[in-house]
mmCIF file with all atom_site columns, C-alpha atoms and ligand atoms in Angstrom:
data_model
loop_
_atom_site.group_PDB
_atom_site.id
_atom_site.type_symbol
_atom_site.label_atom_id
_atom_site.label_alt_id
_atom_site.label_comp_id
_atom_site.label_asym_id
_atom_site.label_entity_id
_atom_site.label_seq_id
_atom_site.pdbx_PDB_ins_code
_atom_site.Cartn_x
_atom_site.Cartn_y
_atom_site.Cartn_z
_atom_site.occupancy
_atom_site.B_iso_or_equiv
_atom_site.pdbx_formal_charge
_atom_site.auth_seq_id
_atom_site.auth_comp_id
_atom_site.auth_asym_id
_atom_site.auth_atom_id
_atom_site.pdbx_PDB_model_num
ATOM   1   C  CA  . MET A 1 1   ? -113.868 86.965 -30.692 1.00 0.00 ? 1   MET A CA  1
ATOM   2   C  CA  . THR A 1 2   ? -113.069 90.270 -32.305 1.00 0.00 ? 2   THR A CA  1
ATOM   3   C  CA  . GLY A 1 3   ? -111.739 93.427 -30.786 1.00 0.00 ? 3   GLY A CA  1
ATOM   4   C  CA  . VAL A 1 4   ? -109.300 93.948 -27.999 1.00 0.00 ? 4   VAL A CA  1
ATOM   5   C  CA  . HIS A 1 5   ? -110.519 93.354 -24.482 1.00 0.00 ? 5   HIS A CA  1
ATOM   6   C  CA  . ILE A 1 6   ? -108.584 94.485 -21.482 1.00 0.00 ? 6   ILE A CA  1
ATOM   7   C  CA  . VAL A 1 7   ? -107.490 91.700 -19.143 1.00 0.00 ? 7   VAL A CA  1
ATOM   8   C  CA  . PRO A 1 8   ? -108.767 92.662 -15.669 1.00 0.00 ? 8   PRO A CA  1
ATOM   9   C  CA  . ALA A 1 9   ? -105.821 93.784 -13.539 1.00 0.00 ? 9   ALA A CA  1
ATOM   10  C  CA  . GLN A 1 10  ? -106.191 90.947 -11.021 1.00 0.00 ? 10  GLN A CA  1
ATOM   11  C  CA  . TRP A 1 11  ? -105.648 88.333 -13.767 1.00 0.00 ? 11  TRP A CA  1
ATOM   12  C  CA  . ARG A 1 12  ? -102.985 90.062 -15.802 1.00 0.00 ? 12  ARG A CA  1
ATOM   13  C  CA  . ALA A 1 13  ? -100.085 88.018 -14.382 1.00 0.00 ? 13  ALA A CA  1
ATOM   14  C  CA  . ASP A 1 14  ? -101.719 84.759 -15.530 1.00 0.00 ? 14  ASP A CA  1
ATOM   15  C  CA  . VAL A 1 15  ? -103.828 85.626 -18.543 1.00 0.00 ? 15  VAL A CA  1
ATOM   16  C  CA  . LYS A 1 16  ? -102.260 86.882 -21.736 1.00 0.00 ? 16  LYS A CA  1
ATOM   17  C  CA  . GLU A 1 17  ? -105.420 87.827 -23.546 1.00 0.00 ? 17  GLU A CA  1
ATOM   18  C  CA  . VAL A 1 18  ? -109.200 87.762 -23.217 1.00 0.00 ? 18  VAL A CA  1
ATOM   19  C  CA  . LEU A 1 19  ? -110.385 85.510 -26.024 1.00 0.00 ? 19  LEU A CA  1
ATOM   20  C  CA  . ILE A 1 20  ? -114.134 85.620 -25.314 1.00 0.00 ? 20  ILE A CA  1
ATOM   21  C  CA  . PRO A 1 21  ? -115.493 88.327 -23.003 1.00 0.00 ? 21  PRO A CA  1
ATOM   22  C  CA  . GLU A 1 22  ? -118.485 87.842 -20.708 1.00 0.00 ? 22  GLU A CA  1
ATOM   23  C  CA  . GLU A 1 23  ? -120.939 89.654 -22.907 1.00 0.00 ? 23  GLU A CA  1
ATOM   24  C  CA  . GLN A 1 24  ? -120.153 87.466 -25.932 1.00 0.00 ? 24  GLN A CA  1
ATOM   25  C  CA  . LEU A 1 25  ? -120.461 84.325 -23.809 1.00 0.00 ? 25  LEU A CA  1
ATOM   26  C  CA  . ARG A 1 26  ? -123.826 85.478 -22.546 1.00 0.00 ? 26  ARG A CA  1
ATOM   27  C  CA  . ARG A 1 27  ? -125.135 86.210 -26.017 1.00 0.00 ? 27  ARG A CA  1
ATOM   28  C  CA  . ARG A 1 28  ? -123.879 82.992 -27.600 1.00 0.00 ? 28  ARG A CA  1
ATOM   29  C  CA  . VAL A 1 29  ? -125.123 80.785 -24.758 1.00 0.00 ? 29  VAL A CA  1
ATOM   30  C  CA  . GLY A 1 30  ? -128.557 82.374 -25.244 1.00 0.00 ? 30  GLY A CA  1
ATOM   31  C  CA  . GLU A 1 31  ? -128.440 81.446 -28.933 1.00 0.00 ? 31  GLU A CA  1
ATOM   32  C  CA  . LEU A 1 32  ? -127.438 77.863 -28.145 1.00 0.00 ? 32  LEU A CA  1
ATOM   33  C  CA  . ALA A 1 33  ? -130.271 77.587 -25.609 1.00 0.00 ? 33  ALA A CA  1
ATOM   34  C  CA  . ARG A 1 34  ? -132.789 78.817 -28.158 1.00 0.00 ? 34  ARG A CA  1
ATOM   35  C  CA  . ALA A 1 35  ? -131.569 76.317 -30.767 1.00 0.00 ? 35  ALA A CA  1
ATOM   36  C  CA  . ILE A 1 36  ? -131.695 73.424 -28.278 1.00 0.00 ? 36  ILE A CA  1
ATOM   37  C  CA  . THR A 1 37  ? -135.132 74.490 -27.044 1.00 0.00 ? 37  THR A CA  1
ATOM   38  C  CA  . ARG A 1 38  ? -136.421 74.562 -30.607 1.00 0.00 ? 38  ARG A CA  1
ATOM   39  C  CA  . ASP A 1 39  ? -134.936 71.163 -31.504 1.00 0.00 ? 39  ASP A CA  1
ATOM   40  C  CA  . TYR A 1 40  ? -136.067 69.354 -28.346 1.00 0.00 ? 40  TYR A CA  1
ATOM   41  C  CA  . VAL A 1 41  ? -139.633 70.623 -27.917 1.00 0.00 ? 41  VAL A CA  1
ATOM   42  C  CA  . GLY A 1 42  ? -141.897 67.641 -27.193 1.00 0.00 ? 42  GLY A CA  1
ATOM   43  C  CA  . ARG A 1 43  ? -138.973 65.261 -26.716 1.00 0.00 ? 43  ARG A CA  1
ATOM   44  C  CA  . ASP A 1 44  ? -137.622 63.615 -23.604 1.00 0.00 ? 44  ASP A CA  1
ATOM   45  C  CA  . LEU A 1 45  ? -134.427 65.577 -23.055 1.00 0.00 ? 45  LEU A CA  1
ATOM   46  C  CA  . VAL A 1 46  ? -131.749 64.451 -20.634 1.00 0.00 ? 46  VAL A CA  1
ATOM   47  C  CA  . LEU A 1 47  ? -128.771 66.788 -20.300 1.00 0.00 ? 47  LEU A CA  1
ATOM   48  C  CA  . VAL A 1 48  ? -125.563 64.961 -19.477 1.00 0.00 ? 48  VAL A CA  1
ATOM   49  C  CA  . PRO A 1 49  ? -122.825 67.464 -18.621 1.00 0.00 ? 49  PRO A CA  1
ATOM   50  C  CA  . LEU A 1 50  ? -119.297 66.278 -18.017 1.00 0.00 ? 50  LEU A CA  1
ATOM   51  C  CA  . LEU A 1 51  ? -117.605 67.275 -14.765 1.00 0.00 ? 51  LEU A CA  1
ATOM   52  C  CA  . THR A 1 52  ? -116.088 69.727 -13.974 1.00 0.00 ? 52  THR A CA  1
ATOM   53  C  CA  . GLY A 1 53  ? -115.408 72.214 -16.720 1.00 0.00 ? 53  GLY A CA  1
ATOM   54  C  CA  . THR A 1 54  ? -119.067 72.648 -17.667 1.00 0.00 ? 54  THR A CA  1
ATOM   55  C  CA  . VAL A 1 55  ? -120.151 74.318 -14.412 1.00 0.00 ? 55  VAL A CA  1
ATOM   56  C  CA  . MET A 1 56  ? -120.556 77.898 -15.599 1.00 0.00 ? 56  MET A CA  1
ATOM   57  C  CA  . PHE A 1 57  ? -121.626 77.099 -19.136 1.00 0.00 ? 57  PHE A CA  1
ATOM   58  C  CA  . LEU A 1 58  ? -124.182 74.630 -17.828 1.00 0.00 ? 58  LEU A CA  1
ATOM   59  C  CA  . ALA A 1 59  ? -125.645 77.020 -15.270 1.00 0.00 ? 59  ALA A CA  1
ATOM   60  C  CA  . ASP A 1 60  ? -126.112 79.695 -17.916 1.00 0.00 ? 60  ASP A CA  1
ATOM   61  C  CA  . LEU A 1 61  ? -127.427 77.307 -20.562 1.00 0.00 ? 61  LEU A CA  1
ATOM   62  C  CA  . LEU A 1 62  ? -129.795 75.505 -18.236 1.00 0.00 ? 62  LEU A CA  1
ATOM   63  C  CA  . ARG A 1 63  ? -131.623 78.592 -17.029 1.00 0.00 ? 63  ARG A CA  1
ATOM   64  C  CA  . ARG A 1 64  ? -132.304 79.613 -20.616 1.00 0.00 ? 64  ARG A CA  1
ATOM   65  C  CA  . LEU A 1 65  ? -133.805 76.289 -21.722 1.00 0.00 ? 65  LEU A CA  1
ATOM   66  C  CA  . VAL A 1 66  ? -137.575 76.586 -21.705 1.00 0.00 ? 66  VAL A CA  1
ATOM   67  C  CA  . ILE A 1 67  ? -138.413 72.897 -22.051 1.00 0.00 ? 67  ILE A CA  1
ATOM   68  C  CA  . PRO A 1 68  ? -138.656 70.162 -19.435 1.00 0.00 ? 68  PRO A CA  1
ATOM   69  C  CA  . THR A 1 69  ? -135.274 68.563 -18.935 1.00 0.00 ? 69  THR A CA  1
ATOM   70  C  CA  . ARG A 1 70  ? -133.621 66.034 -16.695 1.00 0.00 ? 70  ARG A CA  1
ATOM   71  C  CA  . LEU A 1 71  ? -130.029 66.414 -15.585 1.00 0.00 ? 71  LEU A CA  1
ATOM   72  C  CA  . ASP A 1 72  ? -127.328 63.971 -14.587 1.00 0.00 ? 72  ASP A CA  1
ATOM   73  C  CA  . PHE A 1 73  ? -123.545 64.249 -14.639 1.00 0.00 ? 73  PHE A CA  1
ATOM   74  C  CA  . ILE A 1 74  ? -120.810 62.005 -15.922 1.00 0.00 ? 74  ILE A CA  1
ATOM   75  C  CA  . GLY A 1 75  ? -117.380 62.384 -14.394 1.00 0.00 ? 75  GLY A CA  1
ATOM   76  C  CA  . VAL A 1 76  ? -114.496 61.806 -16.722 1.00 0.00 ? 76  VAL A CA  1
ATOM   77  C  CA  . SER A 1 77  ? -110.968 62.772 -16.029 1.00 0.00 ? 77  SER A CA  1
ATOM   78  C  CA  . SER A 1 78  ? -108.146 62.753 -18.489 1.00 0.00 ? 78  SER A CA  1
ATOM   79  C  CA  . TYR A 1 79  ? -105.302 62.746 -15.974 1.00 0.00 ? 79  TYR A CA  1
ATOM   80  C  CA  . ARG A 1 80  ? -103.754 65.667 -17.739 1.00 0.00 ? 80  ARG A CA  1
ATOM   81  C  CA  . GLU A 1 81  ? -100.112 66.308 -17.444 1.00 0.00 ? 81  GLU A CA  1
ATOM   82  C  CA  . GLY A 1 82  ? -99.724  69.974 -18.158 1.00 0.00 ? 82  GLY A CA  1
ATOM   83  C  CA  . THR A 1 83  ? -101.877 70.709 -21.178 1.00 0.00 ? 83  THR A CA  1
ATOM   84  C  CA  . ARG A 1 84  ? -101.764 67.228 -22.746 1.00 0.00 ? 84  ARG A CA  1
ATOM   85  C  CA  . SER A 1 85  ? -104.503 64.669 -22.248 1.00 0.00 ? 85  SER A CA  1
ATOM   86  C  CA  . ARG A 1 86  ? -103.616 61.100 -21.278 1.00 0.00 ? 86  ARG A CA  1
ATOM   87  C  CA  . ASP A 1 87  ? -105.676 58.063 -20.292 1.00 0.00 ? 87  ASP A CA  1
ATOM   88  C  CA  . LEU A 1 88  ? -109.349 58.615 -19.472 1.00 0.00 ? 88  LEU A CA  1
ATOM   89  C  CA  . VAL A 1 89  ? -110.922 57.495 -16.220 1.00 0.00 ? 89  VAL A CA  1
ATOM   90  C  CA  . PHE A 1 90  ? -114.644 57.638 -15.372 1.00 0.00 ? 90  PHE A CA  1
ATOM   91  C  CA  . THR A 1 91  ? -115.009 59.218 -11.939 1.00 0.00 ? 91  THR A CA  1
ATOM   92  C  CA  . LYS A 1 92  ? -118.828 59.336 -11.843 1.00 0.00 ? 92  LYS A CA  1
ATOM   93  C  CA  . GLU A 1 93  ? -121.242 57.135 -13.725 1.00 0.00 ? 93  GLU A CA  1
ATOM   94  C  CA  . LEU A 1 94  ? -124.654 58.183 -15.001 1.00 0.00 ? 94  LEU A CA  1
ATOM   95  C  CA  . ARG A 1 95  ? -127.424 57.315 -12.551 1.00 0.00 ? 95  ARG A CA  1
ATOM   96  C  CA  . LEU A 1 96  ? -130.517 58.266 -14.566 1.00 0.00 ? 96  LEU A CA  1
ATOM   97  C  CA  . ASP A 1 97  ? -132.039 55.677 -16.852 1.00 0.00 ? 97  ASP A CA  1
ATOM   98  C  CA  . ILE A 1 98  ? -131.671 57.107 -20.346 1.00 0.00 ? 98  ILE A CA  1
ATOM   99  C  CA  . ARG A 1 99  ? -133.317 54.248 -22.244 1.00 0.00 ? 99  ARG A CA  1
ATOM   100 C  CA  . GLY A 1 100 ? -135.534 55.700 -24.961 1.00 0.00 ? 100 GLY A CA  1
ATOM   101 C  CA  . ARG A 1 101 ? -134.602 59.280 -24.055 1.00 0.00 ? 101 ARG A CA  1
ATOM   102 C  CA  . ASP A 1 102 ? -132.922 62.040 -26.025 1.00 0.00 ? 102 ASP A CA  1
ATOM   103 C  CA  . VAL A 1 103 ? -129.515 62.655 -24.527 1.00 0.00 ? 103 VAL A CA  1
ATOM   104 C  CA  . LEU A 1 104 ? -127.549 65.840 -24.995 1.00 0.00 ? 104 LEU A CA  1
ATOM   105 C  CA  . VAL A 1 105 ? -123.978 65.586 -23.731 1.00 0.00 ? 105 VAL A CA  1
ATOM   106 C  CA  . VAL A 1 106 ? -122.582 68.955 -22.623 1.00 0.00 ? 106 VAL A CA  1
ATOM   107 C  CA  . ASP A 1 107 ? -118.859 69.648 -22.464 1.00 0.00 ? 107 ASP A CA  1
ATOM   108 C  CA  . ASP A 1 108 ? -116.676 72.690 -22.069 1.00 0.00 ? 108 ASP A CA  1
ATOM   109 C  CA  . ILE A 1 109 ? -114.333 72.058 -24.972 1.00 0.00 ? 109 ILE A CA  1
ATOM   110 C  CA  . LEU A 1 110 ? -113.887 69.559 -27.766 1.00 0.00 ? 110 LEU A CA  1
ATOM   111 C  CA  . ASP A 1 111 ? -110.184 69.147 -28.316 1.00 0.00 ? 111 ASP A CA  1
ATOM   112 C  CA  . THR A 1 112 ? -108.670 65.816 -29.464 1.00 0.00 ? 112 THR A CA  1
ATOM   113 C  CA  . GLY A 1 113 ? -112.124 64.201 -29.226 1.00 0.00 ? 113 GLY A CA  1
ATOM   114 C  CA  . HIS A 1 114 ? -110.969 61.351 -26.964 1.00 0.00 ? 114 HIS A CA  1
ATOM   115 C  CA  . THR A 1 115 ? -113.321 62.392 -24.151 1.00 0.00 ? 115 THR A CA  1
ATOM   116 C  CA  . LEU A 1 116 ? -116.459 62.710 -26.247 1.00 0.00 ? 116 LEU A CA  1
ATOM   117 C  CA  . THR A 1 117 ? -115.690 59.470 -28.090 1.00 0.00 ? 117 THR A CA  1
ATOM   118 C  CA  . ALA A 1 118 ? -115.332 57.559 -24.807 1.00 0.00 ? 118 ALA A CA  1
ATOM   119 C  CA  . VAL A 1 119 ? -118.543 59.091 -23.420 1.00 0.00 ? 119 VAL A CA  1
ATOM   120 C  CA  . TYR A 1 120 ? -120.477 58.238 -26.591 1.00 0.00 ? 120 TYR A CA  1
ATOM   121 C  CA  . GLU A 1 121 ? -119.243 54.630 -26.379 1.00 0.00 ? 121 GLU A CA  1
ATOM   122 C  CA  . ARG A 1 122 ? -120.471 54.411 -22.811 1.00 0.00 ? 122 ARG A CA  1
ATOM   123 C  CA  . LEU A 1 123 ? -123.870 55.970 -23.552 1.00 0.00 ? 123 LEU A CA  1
ATOM   124 C  CA  . ARG A 1 124 ? -124.544 53.889 -26.659 1.00 0.00 ? 124 ARG A CA  1
ATOM   125 C  CA  . THR A 1 125 ? -124.797 50.739 -24.554 1.00 0.00 ? 125 THR A CA  1
ATOM   126 C  CA  . LEU A 1 126 ? -127.640 52.348 -22.546 1.00 0.00 ? 126 LEU A CA  1
ATOM   127 C  CA  . LYS A 1 127 ? -130.179 52.393 -25.425 1.00 0.00 ? 127 LYS A CA  1
ATOM   128 C  CA  . ALA A 1 128 ? -130.980 56.103 -25.593 1.00 0.00 ? 128 ALA A CA  1
ATOM   129 C  CA  . ASN A 1 129 ? -133.267 57.207 -28.423 1.00 0.00 ? 129 ASN A CA  1
ATOM   130 C  CA  . SER A 1 130 ? -130.697 59.765 -29.572 1.00 0.00 ? 130 SER A CA  1
ATOM   131 C  CA  . ILE A 1 131 ? -127.324 61.061 -28.427 1.00 0.00 ? 131 ILE A CA  1
ATOM   132 C  CA  . ARG A 1 132 ? -125.973 64.451 -29.431 1.00 0.00 ? 132 ARG A CA  1
ATOM   133 C  CA  . ALA A 1 133 ? -123.410 66.870 -28.035 1.00 0.00 ? 133 ALA A CA  1
ATOM   134 C  CA  . CYS A 1 134 ? -123.194 70.546 -27.198 1.00 0.00 ? 134 CYS A CA  1
ATOM   135 C  CA  . VAL A 1 135 ? -119.813 72.119 -26.480 1.00 0.00 ? 135 VAL A CA  1
ATOM   136 C  CA  . LEU A 1 136 ? -118.964 75.678 -25.580 1.00 0.00 ? 136 LEU A CA  1
ATOM   137 C  CA  . LEU A 1 137 ? -115.646 75.599 -27.443 1.00 0.00 ? 137 LEU A CA  1
ATOM   138 C  CA  . ASP A 1 138 ? -114.290 73.594 -30.361 1.00 0.00 ? 138 ASP A CA  1
ATOM   139 C  CA  . LYS A 1 139 ? -110.594 73.357 -31.212 1.00 0.00 ? 139 LYS A CA  1
ATOM   140 C  CA  . PRO A 1 140 ? -110.767 71.437 -34.521 1.00 0.00 ? 140 PRO A CA  1
ATOM   141 C  CA  . ALA A 1 141 ? -107.032 71.826 -35.211 1.00 0.00 ? 141 ALA A CA  1
ATOM   142 C  CA  . ARG A 1 142 ? -106.213 69.253 -32.530 1.00 0.00 ? 142 ARG A CA  1
ATOM   143 C  CA  . ARG A 1 143 ? -108.809 66.608 -33.400 1.00 0.00 ? 143 ARG A CA  1
ATOM   144 C  CA  . VAL A 1 144 ? -107.565 63.016 -33.326 1.00 0.00 ? 144 VAL A CA  1
ATOM   145 C  CA  . GLN A 1 145 ? -110.913 61.189 -33.134 1.00 0.00 ? 145 GLN A CA  1
ATOM   146 C  CA  . PRO A 1 146 ? -113.508 61.601 -35.899 1.00 0.00 ? 146 PRO A CA  1
ATOM   147 C  CA  . VAL A 1 147 ? -116.134 63.192 -33.671 1.00 0.00 ? 147 VAL A CA  1
ATOM   148 C  CA  . GLN A 1 148 ? -118.136 66.406 -33.984 1.00 0.00 ? 148 GLN A CA  1
ATOM   149 C  CA  . ALA A 1 149 ? -120.499 68.325 -31.734 1.00 0.00 ? 149 ALA A CA  1
ATOM   150 C  CA  . ASP A 1 150 ? -124.025 69.173 -32.856 1.00 0.00 ? 150 ASP A CA  1
ATOM   151 C  CA  . TYR A 1 151 ? -124.049 72.538 -31.073 1.00 0.00 ? 151 TYR A CA  1
ATOM   152 C  CA  . VAL A 1 152 ? -120.859 74.592 -30.847 1.00 0.00 ? 152 VAL A CA  1
ATOM   153 C  CA  . GLY A 1 153 ? -120.545 77.915 -29.054 1.00 0.00 ? 153 GLY A CA  1
ATOM   154 C  CA  . PHE A 1 154 ? -117.240 79.103 -30.500 1.00 0.00 ? 154 PHE A CA  1
ATOM   155 C  CA  . VAL A 1 155 ? -114.629 77.579 -32.775 1.00 0.00 ? 155 VAL A CA  1
ATOM   156 C  CA  . ILE A 1 156 ? -111.245 78.659 -31.423 1.00 0.00 ? 156 ILE A CA  1
ATOM   157 C  CA  . PRO A 1 157 ? -107.632 78.399 -32.606 1.00 0.00 ? 157 PRO A CA  1
ATOM   158 C  CA  . ASP A 1 158 ? -105.108 75.997 -31.089 1.00 0.00 ? 158 ASP A CA  1
ATOM   159 C  CA  . LEU A 1 159 ? -104.508 77.892 -27.843 1.00 0.00 ? 159 LEU A CA  1
ATOM   160 C  CA  . PHE A 1 160 ? -104.735 76.671 -24.265 1.00 0.00 ? 160 PHE A CA  1
ATOM   161 C  CA  . VAL A 1 161 ? -107.627 78.557 -22.712 1.00 0.00 ? 161 VAL A CA  1
ATOM   162 C  CA  . VAL A 1 162 ? -108.931 78.926 -19.165 1.00 0.00 ? 162 VAL A CA  1
ATOM   163 C  CA  . GLY A 1 163 ? -111.902 80.496 -17.425 1.00 0.00 ? 163 GLY A CA  1
ATOM   164 C  CA  . TYR A 1 164 ? -115.694 80.223 -17.536 1.00 0.00 ? 164 TYR A CA  1
ATOM   165 C  CA  . GLY A 1 165 ? -115.272 76.739 -16.049 1.00 0.00 ? 165 GLY A CA  1
ATOM   166 C  CA  . LEU A 1 166 ? -112.127 75.689 -17.892 1.00 0.00 ? 166 LEU A CA  1
ATOM   167 C  CA  . ASP A 1 167 ? -109.067 75.002 -15.796 1.00 0.00 ? 167 ASP A CA  1
ATOM   168 C  CA  . PHE A 1 168 ? -105.358 74.581 -15.827 1.00 0.00 ? 168 PHE A CA  1
ATOM   169 C  CA  . ALA A 1 169 ? -104.400 72.202 -12.984 1.00 0.00 ? 169 ALA A CA  1
ATOM   170 C  CA  . GLU A 1 170 ? -107.827 72.928 -11.375 1.00 0.00 ? 170 GLU A CA  1
ATOM   171 C  CA  . ARG A 1 171 ? -107.243 76.680 -11.292 1.00 0.00 ? 171 ARG A CA  1
ATOM   172 C  CA  . TYR A 1 172 ? -108.797 79.574 -13.206 1.00 0.00 ? 172 TYR A CA  1
ATOM   173 C  CA  . ARG A 1 173 ? -112.287 78.038 -13.448 1.00 0.00 ? 173 ARG A CA  1
ATOM   174 C  CA  . ASN A 1 174 ? -113.714 81.121 -11.761 1.00 0.00 ? 174 ASN A CA  1
ATOM   175 C  CA  . LEU A 1 175 ? -112.688 83.674 -14.388 1.00 0.00 ? 175 LEU A CA  1
ATOM   176 C  CA  . PRO A 1 176 ? -115.914 85.085 -15.850 1.00 0.00 ? 176 PRO A CA  1
ATOM   177 C  CA  . PHE A 1 177 ? -114.388 85.202 -19.355 1.00 0.00 ? 177 PHE A CA  1
ATOM   178 C  CA  . VAL A 1 178 ? -112.429 82.764 -21.551 1.00 0.00 ? 178 VAL A CA  1
ATOM   179 C  CA  . GLY A 1 179 ? -108.784 83.779 -21.631 1.00 0.00 ? 179 GLY A CA  1
ATOM   180 C  CA  . VAL A 1 180 ? -105.506 82.561 -23.035 1.00 0.00 ? 180 VAL A CA  1
ATOM   181 C  CA  . LEU A 1 181 ? -103.163 81.396 -20.305 1.00 0.00 ? 181 LEU A CA  1
ATOM   182 C  CA  . ARG A 1 182 ? -99.663  82.835 -20.434 1.00 0.00 ? 182 ARG A CA  1
ATOM   183 C  CA  . PRO A 1 183 ? -97.596  80.028 -22.004 1.00 0.00 ? 183 PRO A CA  1
ATOM   184 C  CA  . GLU A 1 184 ? -94.759  80.583 -19.552 1.00 0.00 ? 184 GLU A CA  1
ATOM   185 C  CA  . LEU A 1 185 ? -97.104  79.221 -16.839 1.00 0.00 ? 185 LEU A CA  1
ATOM   186 C  CA  . TYR A 1 186 ? -97.107  75.725 -18.288 1.00 0.00 ? 186 TYR A CA  1
ATOM   187 C  CA  . ARG A 1 187 ? -94.718  73.530 -20.138 1.00 0.00 ? 187 ARG A CA  1
ATOM   188 C  CA  . GLU A 1 188 ? -95.937  71.372 -23.011 1.00 0.00 ? 188 GLU A CA  1
ATOM   189 C  CA  . GLY A 1 189 ? -95.002  67.686 -22.831 1.00 0.00 ? 189 GLY A CA  1
HETATM 190 P  P1  . IMP B 2 .   ? -110.339 65.981 -25.529 1.00 0.00 ? 1   IMP B P1  1
HETATM 191 O  O1  . IMP B 2 .   ? -110.599 64.663 -24.892 1.00 0.00 ? 1   IMP B O1  1
HETATM 192 O  O2  . IMP B 2 .   ? -108.919 66.115 -25.990 1.00 0.00 ? 1   IMP B O2  1
HETATM 193 O  O3  . IMP B 2 .   ? -111.334 66.360 -26.607 1.00 0.00 ? 1   IMP B O3  1
HETATM 194 O  O4  . IMP B 2 .   ? -110.374 67.068 -24.408 1.00 0.00 ? 1   IMP B O4  1
HETATM 195 C  C1  . IMP B 2 .   ? -111.499 67.388 -23.744 1.00 0.00 ? 1   IMP B C1  1
HETATM 196 C  C2  . IMP B 2 .   ? -111.155 67.869 -22.361 1.00 0.00 ? 1   IMP B C2  1
HETATM 197 O  O5  . IMP B 2 .   ? -109.814 68.365 -22.257 1.00 0.00 ? 1   IMP B O5  1
HETATM 198 C  C3  . IMP B 2 .   ? -112.054 69.024 -22.026 1.00 0.00 ? 1   IMP B C3  1
HETATM 199 O  O6  . IMP B 2 .   ? -113.222 68.564 -21.377 1.00 0.00 ? 1   IMP B O6  1
HETATM 200 C  C4  . IMP B 2 .   ? -111.177 69.849 -21.121 1.00 0.00 ? 1   IMP B C4  1
HETATM 201 O  O7  . IMP B 2 .   ? -111.344 69.421 -19.789 1.00 0.00 ? 1   IMP B O7  1
HETATM 202 C  C5  . IMP B 2 .   ? -109.770 69.568 -21.538 1.00 0.00 ? 1   IMP B C5  1
HETATM 203 N  N1  . IMP B 2 .   ? -109.201 70.643 -22.388 1.00 0.00 ? 1   IMP B N1  1
HETATM 204 C  C6  . IMP B 2 .   ? -108.895 70.576 -23.700 1.00 0.00 ? 1   IMP B C6  1
HETATM 205 N  N2  . IMP B 2 .   ? -108.411 71.730 -24.162 1.00 0.00 ? 1   IMP B N2  1
HETATM 206 C  C7  . IMP B 2 .   ? -108.410 72.587 -23.109 1.00 0.00 ? 1   IMP B C7  1
HETATM 207 C  C8  . IMP B 2 .   ? -108.030 73.970 -22.941 1.00 0.00 ? 1   IMP B C8  1
HETATM 208 O  O8  . IMP B 2 .   ? -107.600 74.691 -23.856 1.00 0.00 ? 1   IMP B O8  1
HETATM 209 N  N3  . IMP B 2 .   ? -108.182 74.473 -21.684 1.00 0.00 ? 1   IMP B N3  1
HETATM 210 C  C9  . IMP B 2 .   ? -108.667 73.751 -20.645 1.00 0.00 ? 1   IMP B C9  1
HETATM 211 N  N4  . IMP B 2 .   ? -109.044 72.467 -20.759 1.00 0.00 ? 1   IMP B N4  1
HETATM 212 C  C10 . IMP B 2 .   ? -108.910 71.883 -21.976 1.00 0.00 ? 1   IMP B C10 1
HETATM 213 MG MG1 . MG  B 3 .   ? -113.307 68.699 -19.001 1.00 0.00 ? 2   MG  B MG1 1
#
């Protein structure tokens, strides 16, 4: 996250700054995939990404894993108002049987920790052999729940970010980089 990266002209009205450019995402996701591959060789890996913010991260991570893996999504929505999370609702349940398997939850960003805590609670009742988490981004400054991820792409400061799957009001997921949204585009509260 060092150096100054030019915000592409077509996004300049919305994005204040490029926090993580494409090339750094590509490199770091490769490192995460190698670490996961190493740790899960010979195990019964089930990847459980959370909808919808993981789309790009997941696609890049998945194609770099060189071990057999199963995949099933959990849908969880925080009914955000602006940039604040509120009550959680499960919008898609897991369909794979994870009993005795090694589950790796994948999320875009670990913020307050409410989402990951709720997902862990749900999964623990299903008798997996192990449950761990991999997140692209970690914003430890905002943590409310005592939860950590086992694999973290980037630790970032307390900024609202979009792109590479992350949204603001369902927009900006298609940016190929992680950028800081112009604060005048949202109102906290
Ligand atoms: P948590 O439950 O507060 O840990 O938040 C996790 C979810 O909030 C993530 O899966 C994101 O969907 C969303 N979120 C948190 N921070 C950001 C951000 O900076 N940009 C976009 N989405 C965010
Ligand atoms: Mg999300």
